[in-house]
Short mmCIF file of C-alpha atoms and ligand atoms in Angstrom, two decimals:
data_model
loop_
_atom_site.label_atom_id
_atom_site.label_comp_id
_atom_site.label_asym_id
_atom_site.label_seq_id
_atom_site.Cartn_x
_atom_site.Cartn_y
_atom_site.Cartn_z
CA MET A 4 5.02 77.75 59.40
CA VAL A 5 4.73 78.14 63.13
CA GLU A 6 4.18 74.97 64.81
CA THR A 7 1.23 73.96 67.37
CA PRO A 8 2.09 71.45 70.11
CA TRP A 9 1.04 68.20 69.09
CA ASP A 10 -2.07 68.50 72.33
CA GLU A 11 -3.51 70.92 70.32
CA THR A 12 -2.88 69.15 66.73
CA LEU A 13 -3.82 66.21 68.47
CA ASP A 14 -6.99 66.66 70.60
CA ARG A 15 -8.76 68.11 67.50
CA ALA A 16 -8.25 65.43 65.78
CA ARG A 17 -9.49 63.40 68.39
CA ARG A 18 -12.54 65.96 68.34
CA VAL A 19 -12.71 65.30 64.36
CA ALA A 20 -12.23 61.28 65.15
CA GLY A 21 -15.67 61.11 67.32
CA GLU A 22 -18.02 63.52 65.77
CA TRP A 23 -17.80 61.29 62.11
CA LEU A 24 -17.40 58.63 64.26
CA ALA A 25 -20.62 59.53 67.29
CA SER A 26 -22.45 60.32 63.20
CA LEU A 27 -22.23 56.23 62.31
CA PRO A 28 -25.95 55.44 63.89
CA ASP A 29 -27.33 58.40 61.89
CA ARG A 30 -26.25 59.34 59.19
CA PRO A 31 -27.53 58.00 55.95
CA VAL A 32 -25.27 55.81 54.74
CA GLY A 33 -24.40 55.88 51.45
CA ARG A 34 -23.82 59.01 49.34
CA PRO A 35 -24.32 59.84 45.70
CA VAL A 36 -21.38 58.93 43.56
CA GLU A 37 -22.24 61.73 41.42
CA ASP A 38 -22.34 64.22 43.98
CA GLY A 39 -18.40 64.16 44.87
CA VAL A 40 -16.49 66.92 47.27
CA HIS A 41 -15.80 70.29 46.47
CA LEU A 42 -12.20 70.95 47.50
CA ASP A 43 -9.96 74.33 46.68
CA GLU A 44 -8.15 73.69 43.97
CA GLN A 45 -5.04 75.64 44.51
CA LEU A 46 -2.27 74.59 46.61
CA PRO A 47 -1.96 77.28 48.56
CA THR A 48 0.77 79.67 48.92
CA ARG A 49 0.54 80.24 52.41
CA GLY A 50 -0.24 77.72 55.27
CA SER A 51 -2.33 77.56 58.21
CA PRO A 52 -2.72 76.62 61.85
CA ALA A 53 -3.06 72.71 61.90
CA PRO A 54 -5.39 72.18 63.56
CA GLU A 55 -7.84 74.61 61.00
CA VAL A 56 -6.40 72.08 58.33
CA LEU A 57 -8.56 69.20 60.87
CA ASP A 58 -11.56 70.65 61.22
CA ALA A 59 -11.60 72.16 57.26
CA LEU A 60 -10.60 68.91 56.46
CA ALA A 61 -13.97 67.52 58.07
CA ALA A 62 -16.32 70.51 56.75
CA ASP A 63 -14.73 69.93 53.38
CA LEU A 64 -15.24 65.81 53.33
CA GLY A 65 -17.80 65.10 55.08
CA PRO A 66 -19.99 65.33 51.95
CA GLY A 67 -18.28 62.83 50.27
CA LEU A 68 -17.46 60.86 53.42
CA VAL A 69 -19.80 56.29 53.00
CA ALA A 70 -21.07 55.38 56.40
CA THR A 71 -18.69 52.06 55.08
CA PRO A 72 -17.67 51.42 59.56
CA GLY A 73 -21.30 51.58 60.34
CA PRO A 74 -23.49 49.10 61.19
CA ARG A 75 -25.52 49.41 58.64
CA TYR A 76 -23.41 49.32 56.18
CA PHE A 77 -24.08 45.42 53.43
CA GLY A 78 -21.67 46.69 50.49
CA PHE A 79 -18.60 44.39 49.12
CA VAL A 80 -17.25 42.52 51.51
CA THR A 81 -16.63 45.96 54.36
CA GLY A 82 -16.22 45.32 58.25
CA GLY A 83 -16.00 48.24 61.32
CA SER A 84 -12.96 49.23 62.98
CA LEU A 85 -12.65 48.06 66.88
CA PRO A 86 -12.68 50.86 68.98
CA VAL A 87 -8.94 49.16 70.40
CA ALA A 88 -8.07 48.31 66.74
CA LEU A 89 -8.74 52.38 66.09
CA GLY A 90 -6.83 53.48 68.83
CA ALA A 91 -3.62 50.88 68.08
CA ASP A 92 -3.78 51.96 64.41
CA TRP A 93 -3.10 55.94 65.78
CA MET A 94 -0.30 54.23 68.08
CA ALA A 95 1.59 52.70 64.75
CA ALA A 96 0.91 56.33 63.29
CA ALA A 97 2.20 58.52 66.56
CA VAL A 98 5.30 56.04 67.15
CA ASP A 99 6.41 55.89 63.68
CA GLN A 100 8.24 52.66 63.31
CA ASN A 101 9.22 51.78 59.66
CA VAL A 102 8.37 47.72 59.78
CA ALA A 103 11.40 46.82 57.76
CA ALA A 104 14.17 45.87 59.91
CA ARG A 105 14.12 44.52 62.87
CA VAL A 106 16.67 47.05 63.50
CA MET A 107 14.70 49.46 62.64
CA SER A 108 12.48 48.86 65.05
CA PRO A 109 12.64 45.61 67.20
CA ALA A 110 9.28 45.69 69.19
CA MET A 111 7.80 46.02 65.66
CA ALA A 112 9.21 42.54 64.40
CA ALA A 113 8.84 41.16 67.90
CA VAL A 114 4.63 41.66 67.48
CA GLU A 115 4.61 40.73 63.48
CA GLU A 116 6.37 37.57 64.84
CA VAL A 117 4.12 36.90 67.90
CA THR A 118 0.78 38.37 65.82
CA GLY A 119 1.34 35.70 62.75
CA ARG A 120 1.37 32.33 65.64
CA TRP A 121 -1.63 33.83 66.79
CA VAL A 122 -3.35 33.75 63.49
CA CYS A 123 -1.83 30.40 62.29
CA ASP A 124 -3.49 29.23 64.67
CA LEU A 125 -7.23 30.76 65.25
CA LEU A 126 -7.21 29.08 61.48
CA GLY A 127 -5.90 26.26 61.93
CA LEU A 128 -2.30 27.17 59.94
CA PRO A 129 0.09 25.26 60.28
CA PRO A 130 1.94 26.74 63.15
CA ALA A 131 5.66 27.53 61.47
CA SER A 132 4.46 29.04 58.63
CA ALA A 133 5.43 32.77 57.97
CA VAL A 134 3.35 35.68 58.30
CA GLY A 135 3.82 39.19 55.75
CA PHE A 136 1.59 41.44 56.77
CA VAL A 137 0.74 43.61 53.47
CA THR A 138 -1.52 46.20 52.17
CA GLY A 139 -4.77 43.54 51.88
CA ALA A 140 -5.73 40.12 50.26
CA GLN A 141 -5.11 41.24 46.61
CA MET A 142 -1.35 42.04 47.91
CA ALA A 143 -1.17 38.69 50.00
CA ASN A 144 -2.52 36.92 46.59
CA VAL A 145 0.23 38.43 45.42
CA VAL A 146 2.71 37.00 47.41
CA GLY A 147 1.03 34.04 47.57
CA LEU A 148 1.48 33.11 44.28
CA ALA A 149 4.78 34.19 43.69
CA ALA A 150 5.80 32.34 46.51
CA ALA A 151 3.97 29.46 44.00
CA ARG A 152 5.50 30.96 41.87
CA HIS A 153 9.31 30.97 42.90
CA THR A 154 9.43 27.25 44.54
CA LEU A 155 7.61 25.20 41.40
CA LEU A 156 10.20 26.81 38.90
CA ALA A 157 13.36 26.09 40.58
CA ALA A 158 11.84 22.44 41.19
CA ALA A 159 11.84 23.01 37.51
CA GLY A 160 15.82 24.13 38.13
CA TRP A 161 14.68 27.38 36.50
CA ASP A 162 15.65 30.51 39.04
CA VAL A 163 13.22 32.96 38.12
CA GLY A 164 14.19 35.80 40.52
CA THR A 165 17.16 36.41 37.84
CA ASP A 166 16.22 34.78 35.06
CA GLY A 167 12.79 35.87 34.77
CA LEU A 168 9.66 34.59 33.04
CA ALA A 169 11.30 33.95 29.22
CA GLY A 170 11.50 30.95 28.16
CA ALA A 171 11.31 29.37 31.55
CA PRO A 172 8.44 26.09 33.15
CA VAL A 173 6.14 28.38 33.49
CA PRO A 174 3.63 26.19 35.59
CA THR A 175 -0.45 25.62 34.91
CA VAL A 176 -2.01 27.61 36.68
CA LEU A 177 -6.00 26.14 37.65
CA VAL A 178 -8.57 28.18 39.69
CA GLY A 179 -12.51 28.51 40.19
CA GLU A 180 -15.16 30.10 37.91
CA GLN A 181 -15.49 31.97 40.96
CA VAL A 182 -12.35 32.95 41.64
CA HIS A 183 -11.61 36.09 42.98
CA SER A 184 -10.71 39.00 40.85
CA THR A 185 -7.93 39.87 42.51
CA ILE A 186 -5.82 36.75 42.24
CA LEU A 187 -6.40 36.84 37.93
CA ARG A 188 -4.91 40.53 38.58
CA SER A 189 -2.52 38.03 41.04
CA LEU A 190 -1.44 36.30 37.96
CA ARG A 191 -0.87 39.18 35.62
CA LEU A 192 1.56 41.18 37.60
CA LEU A 193 3.17 37.83 38.22
CA GLY A 194 3.75 36.97 34.35
CA LEU A 195 1.38 34.63 34.36
CA GLY A 196 -1.21 35.46 33.07
CA SER A 197 -4.84 35.27 33.85
CA GLY A 198 -6.37 34.10 29.96
CA ARG A 199 -3.52 30.92 30.89
CA ALA A 200 -5.41 29.99 33.95
CA VAL A 201 -7.74 27.01 33.63
CA ARG A 202 -11.25 27.91 35.27
CA VAL A 203 -12.65 25.20 36.83
CA ALA A 204 -16.09 24.96 36.57
CA ALA A 205 -18.20 25.35 40.21
CA ASP A 206 -21.17 24.25 41.99
CA ASP A 207 -24.39 26.28 42.38
CA GLN A 208 -23.12 28.32 45.40
CA GLY A 209 -19.98 29.09 43.82
CA ARG A 210 -17.37 25.80 45.04
CA MET A 211 -15.47 24.62 43.17
CA ARG A 212 -15.62 21.17 41.85
CA PRO A 213 -13.46 18.54 42.87
CA ASP A 214 -14.47 16.11 40.04
CA VAL A 215 -13.85 18.30 37.58
CA LEU A 216 -10.36 19.01 39.28
CA ARG A 217 -9.13 15.48 39.33
CA ASP A 218 -10.39 15.15 35.11
CA LEU A 219 -8.23 18.98 34.35
CA LEU A 220 -5.06 17.87 36.26
CA ALA A 221 -5.44 13.84 34.86
CA ALA A 222 -4.64 15.67 31.61
CA ILE A 223 -2.10 18.77 32.16
CA ASP A 224 1.07 17.87 32.64
CA GLY A 225 4.23 19.58 34.64
CA PRO A 226 3.87 21.32 38.08
CA VAL A 227 0.42 23.13 38.38
CA LEU A 228 -0.46 25.35 41.01
CA VAL A 229 -3.83 25.66 41.88
CA CYS A 230 -6.14 28.42 43.85
CA ALA A 231 -8.78 28.19 45.74
CA GLN A 232 -11.26 29.88 47.59
CA ALA A 233 -12.07 30.61 50.99
CA GLY A 234 -15.24 32.55 51.02
CA GLN A 235 -17.31 33.56 47.81
CA VAL A 236 -17.99 37.10 47.70
CA ASP A 237 -21.80 36.62 47.06
CA THR A 238 -22.63 33.60 48.47
CA GLY A 239 -19.97 33.13 51.72
CA ALA A 240 -19.51 29.32 50.16
CA SER A 241 -15.98 28.07 50.54
CA ASP A 242 -14.45 25.33 48.42
CA PRO A 243 -14.38 21.57 49.50
CA LEU A 244 -11.19 22.66 50.94
CA ASP A 245 -10.27 19.03 52.26
CA ALA A 246 -11.06 17.49 49.15
CA ILE A 247 -8.81 20.60 46.74
CA ALA A 248 -5.83 19.48 48.93
CA GLU A 249 -6.28 15.74 48.43
CA VAL A 250 -6.28 15.78 44.73
CA VAL A 251 -3.99 18.14 44.05
CA GLY A 252 -1.84 15.99 46.77
CA GLU A 253 -2.01 13.07 44.33
CA ARG A 254 0.53 15.24 42.63
CA GLU A 255 4.28 15.88 42.50
CA GLN A 256 5.68 19.51 41.74
CA ARG A 257 1.80 21.23 43.09
CA TRP A 258 1.07 25.09 44.55
CA LEU A 259 -1.97 25.45 46.97
CA HIS A 260 -3.21 28.59 47.61
CA VAL A 261 -6.47 29.51 49.19
CA ASP A 262 -7.55 32.63 48.89
CA GLY A 263 -9.80 33.23 52.09
CA ALA A 264 -9.82 37.40 52.95
CA PHE A 265 -12.73 36.96 54.60
CA GLY A 266 -13.85 33.11 54.67
CA LEU A 267 -11.00 31.80 56.65
CA TRP A 268 -12.38 33.58 59.54
CA ALA A 269 -14.92 30.00 59.88
CA ALA A 270 -12.27 28.60 61.04
CA ALA A 271 -12.05 30.73 64.19
CA THR A 272 -15.21 29.80 65.47
CA PRO A 273 -16.03 25.77 66.14
CA ALA A 274 -19.30 25.80 65.07
CA ARG A 275 -18.21 26.99 61.66
CA ARG A 276 -14.76 25.93 60.63
CA HIS A 277 -16.53 22.33 58.93
CA LEU A 278 -16.69 24.36 56.08
CA VAL A 279 -12.67 25.32 55.84
CA ALA A 280 -11.62 22.08 56.95
CA GLY A 281 -8.97 20.97 54.89
CA ALA A 282 -6.96 24.61 54.84
CA GLY A 283 -4.68 23.65 56.79
CA LEU A 284 -3.39 21.78 54.26
CA ALA A 285 -3.23 23.94 51.62
CA ASP A 286 0.80 25.83 50.52
CA SER A 287 -0.51 29.02 51.66
CA TRP A 288 -2.81 31.57 52.30
CA THR A 289 -4.25 34.84 52.30
CA VAL A 290 -6.52 36.38 54.76
CA ASP A 291 -7.72 40.24 55.60
CA ALA A 292 -7.36 41.61 58.74
CA HIS A 293 -9.32 45.00 57.58
CA LYS A 294 -12.77 42.60 56.23
CA TRP A 295 -13.63 40.63 59.16
CA LEU A 296 -11.86 41.51 62.17
CA ASN A 297 -12.66 44.89 61.74
CA VAL A 298 -9.15 46.61 61.52
CA PRO A 299 -9.16 50.23 59.84
CA TYR A 300 -8.17 49.79 56.30
CA ASP A 301 -5.19 48.65 55.03
CA CYS A 302 -4.07 45.42 56.53
CA GLY A 303 -4.28 41.43 55.20
CA MET A 304 -1.67 38.27 55.57
CA ALA A 305 -0.13 36.42 53.66
CA ILE A 306 0.78 33.59 55.16
CA VAL A 307 2.95 30.73 53.62
CA ARG A 308 4.19 27.69 55.02
CA ASP A 309 7.42 27.00 54.10
CA PRO A 310 9.17 30.28 55.46
CA ALA A 311 12.10 28.96 53.05
CA ALA A 312 9.44 29.53 49.85
CA LEU A 313 8.66 33.12 50.98
CA THR A 314 11.95 34.87 51.70
CA ALA A 315 13.55 33.16 48.20
CA ALA A 316 10.68 35.00 46.40
CA MET A 317 10.77 39.01 48.59
CA GLY A 318 13.97 38.84 50.63
CA MET A 319 16.20 41.93 49.14
CA SER A 320 19.34 43.82 51.55
CA ALA A 321 21.59 45.97 50.39
CA ALA A 322 25.11 46.57 51.18
CA TYR A 323 23.58 49.55 53.71
CA LEU A 324 20.83 48.26 54.47
CA PRO A 325 21.82 43.99 55.56
CA MET A 326 19.13 42.49 55.51
CA GLY A 327 17.94 38.56 56.32
CA SER A 328 14.23 35.90 56.57
CA ALA A 329 14.01 37.52 59.69
CA ASP A 330 13.67 40.64 58.92
CA PRO A 331 9.61 41.74 58.21
CA SER A 332 11.04 42.77 54.83
CA SER A 333 11.74 40.19 53.89
CA ARG A 334 7.91 38.38 53.99
CA VAL A 335 6.51 41.19 51.91
CA PRO A 336 7.23 43.31 48.29
CA GLU A 337 8.10 46.28 50.32
CA SER A 338 10.51 47.77 51.90
CA SER A 339 9.72 51.13 54.23
CA ARG A 340 6.00 49.96 55.66
CA ARG A 341 4.39 51.43 58.82
CA ALA A 342 3.66 49.33 61.28
CA ARG A 343 -0.05 47.93 59.96
CA VAL A 344 0.63 44.56 62.37
CA LEU A 345 -0.77 46.54 65.55
CA PRO A 346 -4.26 46.70 65.54
CA VAL A 347 -4.26 43.29 64.55
CA HIS A 348 -2.06 42.74 67.26
CA ALA A 349 -4.60 44.43 69.53
CA ALA A 350 -7.97 43.19 68.03
CA LEU A 351 -6.91 40.40 68.95
CA ARG A 352 -6.06 40.93 72.81
CA HIS A 353 -8.15 42.63 73.06
CA LEU A 354 -11.11 39.87 71.82
CA GLY A 355 -9.18 36.66 73.02
CA ARG A 356 -10.31 33.46 71.22
CA GLU A 357 -13.04 33.55 72.31
CA GLY A 358 -14.45 37.20 71.39
CA VAL A 359 -12.67 36.23 68.24
CA ALA A 360 -15.11 33.61 67.36
CA ASP A 361 -18.42 35.31 69.21
CA LEU A 362 -17.41 38.37 66.90
CA VAL A 363 -17.64 35.90 63.57
CA GLU A 364 -20.85 33.94 64.76
CA ARG A 365 -21.68 37.77 65.19
CA CYS A 366 -22.08 37.98 61.80
CA CYS A 367 -23.41 34.86 60.58
CA ALA A 368 -26.14 34.98 62.84
CA LEU A 369 -28.06 38.61 62.34
CA ALA A 370 -26.34 37.80 58.31
CA ARG A 371 -28.85 34.86 58.97
CA GLN A 372 -31.87 36.63 60.54
CA ALA A 373 -31.53 39.06 56.91
CA ALA A 374 -31.86 36.28 54.98
CA ASP A 375 -35.28 35.01 57.43
CA GLU A 376 -36.65 38.51 56.67
CA LEU A 377 -35.90 39.49 53.61
CA ALA A 378 -37.44 36.06 52.79
CA ARG A 379 -41.15 35.43 54.56
CA HIS A 380 -41.76 39.31 52.10
CA PRO A 381 -42.77 37.46 49.27
CA GLY A 382 -41.60 39.59 46.23
CA ILE A 383 -37.63 38.87 47.39
CA GLU A 384 -36.30 35.41 46.50
CA VAL A 385 -32.95 33.96 48.55
CA LEU A 386 -30.70 33.00 46.10
CA ASN A 387 -27.40 31.34 49.20
CA ASP A 388 -27.53 29.46 51.20
CA VAL A 389 -26.58 31.16 53.75
CA VAL A 390 -23.52 29.80 55.96
CA LEU A 391 -21.60 32.65 56.55
CA ASN A 392 -22.01 36.05 56.77
CA GLN A 393 -23.27 37.06 52.86
CA VAL A 394 -26.89 37.08 51.67
CA LEU A 395 -27.69 37.32 47.62
CA PHE A 396 -30.84 38.03 46.85
CA ARG A 397 -33.12 39.59 44.06
CA PRO A 398 -36.76 40.64 43.67
CA ARG A 399 -38.93 38.33 41.57
CA ALA A 400 -40.38 40.87 40.08
CA GLY A 401 -38.10 44.20 38.71
CA ASP A 402 -34.31 45.15 38.84
CA ALA A 403 -32.03 43.73 41.08
CA ARG A 404 -30.08 46.84 40.72
CA GLU A 405 -32.75 50.04 41.09
CA LEU A 406 -33.62 47.95 43.91
CA ALA A 407 -29.37 48.66 45.20
CA ALA A 408 -29.97 51.67 44.09
CA ALA A 409 -33.09 52.95 45.88
CA VAL A 410 -31.35 51.72 49.28
CA ALA A 411 -29.51 53.61 48.86
CA ARG A 412 -31.20 56.82 48.07
CA ASP A 413 -33.50 56.10 50.62
CA GLY A 414 -30.38 55.53 53.17
CA THR A 415 -30.84 53.04 56.15
CA CYS A 416 -28.72 51.20 54.53
CA TRP A 417 -26.46 50.47 51.28
CA VAL A 418 -26.32 46.67 50.10
CA GLY A 419 -24.05 45.53 46.99
CA THR A 420 -25.16 44.40 43.53
CA THR A 421 -23.44 41.44 41.70
CA VAL A 422 -24.34 39.02 38.34
CA TRP A 423 -25.72 35.24 40.18
CA GLN A 424 -26.70 32.82 37.10
CA GLY A 425 -26.71 35.24 33.97
CA ARG A 426 -28.98 37.60 35.71
CA PRO A 427 -28.09 41.21 38.16
CA ALA A 428 -29.00 40.18 42.32
CA VAL A 429 -28.56 42.34 45.19
CA ARG A 430 -25.60 41.11 47.63
CA LEU A 431 -25.16 41.50 52.08
CA SER A 432 -22.28 41.40 53.45
CA VAL A 433 -22.63 41.88 57.47
CA SER A 434 -18.54 41.87 58.22
CA ASN A 435 -19.75 45.06 61.33
CA TRP A 436 -18.86 44.18 64.89
CA SER A 437 -21.43 47.00 65.78
CA THR A 438 -24.63 46.16 63.78
CA THR A 439 -27.07 44.83 66.50
CA PRO A 440 -30.74 42.90 64.88
CA GLU A 441 -33.17 45.55 65.31
CA ASP A 442 -30.32 47.52 63.00
CA ILE A 443 -31.41 44.16 60.51
CA ARG A 444 -35.27 44.68 61.72
CA ARG A 445 -34.84 48.59 59.96
CA SER A 446 -32.41 47.08 57.25
CA THR A 447 -34.49 44.40 55.83
CA ALA A 448 -37.54 47.12 56.91
CA ALA A 449 -36.46 49.75 54.24
CA ILE A 450 -34.66 46.76 51.50
CA THR A 451 -39.02 45.35 51.23
CA ARG A 452 -41.11 49.06 51.61
CA LEU A 453 -38.29 49.64 48.89
CA LEU A 454 -39.70 46.70 46.56
C1 PLP B 526 -12.68 41.10 48.82
C2 PLP B 526 -10.90 40.25 48.83
C3 PLP B 526 -9.45 40.02 47.86
C4 PLP B 526 -9.51 41.59 48.03
O1 PLP B 526 -8.77 41.33 49.57
P1 PLP B 526 -8.68 43.38 49.35
O2 PLP B 526 -8.77 43.23 50.62
O3 PLP B 526 -10.19 44.33 49.04
O4 PLP B 526 -7.15 43.41 48.70
C5 PLP B 526 -9.35 39.40 47.88
N1 PLP B 526 -9.74 37.51 47.73
C6 PLP B 526 -11.28 38.04 48.18
C7 PLP B 526 -12.44 36.23 48.37
C8 PLP B 526 -12.23 38.73 48.26
O5 PLP B 526 -13.29 38.82 49.19
#
């Protein structure tokens, strides 16, 4: 195989990527899952020139690509990519640094340190916290809860790292009734058992009730791990973190984790900071970068107040790989990994404190606009207090799932569904820097037309 010089290959990648990005505002947003794409299933015997491979990939994949980075994709909580973050992501691939150990990339180790401090600063978290750059909020939850497990068991005289969980004085885990499924998977992975978790009742916006938590805690002996949430995926509501921190703080041997995948970004804007007041009192936090900070997938942050607790749970070393707590891999479950921090750093440098606040505020204002436009239609009931970037609604007559399916077929925008208080509902999340008021207007017009 004759190698094509870098320039030609990268120019082709640039062109193919540019065509995709330029198509985002106008292409139908969703794609029917059944259609899929048709790839040649034969492994080629002879290879093809690199630029040709890229062209062929673009042609093959096009029919199955969803405009998730575009301005009218409102499914799940899906950010887009800021141009600066995409550029930095390409740079991360080009410099191809392994961020496992400081000695492998002093540059990226430094970027992780500085960026971690910036994130804590923006989110109002203790400045000396340790930050691990992981694939997303799922792994951030695993890491936070692993630090909790290690610390709580160590305080009970049990070294879970060495001795495992069999026979251990396992802490009692409490989660909100509206806990995110990734917390439950984290409990499964860590041997804490999702079914053992005590569910704490929530209010009508999905917020954990601190009075119920207090009563439950009063009846539990021994160490407790409480998993609270900033930003419920349907309503955007945050648990009352200050009250929860106060209740949890009354105990010895306790750990408070906050899953703030997207909701913790409320702390980055003075106008919404009150929604997550008290977040800084927790012991560990989860936050996504690939959702609301609008960096490309895959990036989230596991933040732990006590750096020693994090490295005790995550650290590793070997004779050939002398690593200590200063090495980035002591903060995450991975060994070798790419510099996923670079797009985060670039995005924050580009936006600055004001730009992050503006990004969050703009999305919230657009969600408010969407809710107002939808609520004006007599056939729609908006179900949540639109305090953040999530709008939850349902048709007064007819089926929420059918409405979402019709919206997907129409192609103007894409919205997801959920079950809220026992009945299907539609959820609309505004999390993309490129969405405009006109995008919202077009989208709510399409939704109401399809009722
Ligand atoms: C999205 C989300 C997660 C999972 O995040 P990933 O980045 O997909 O792993 C966890 N918790 C909450 C509250 C979320 O919104």
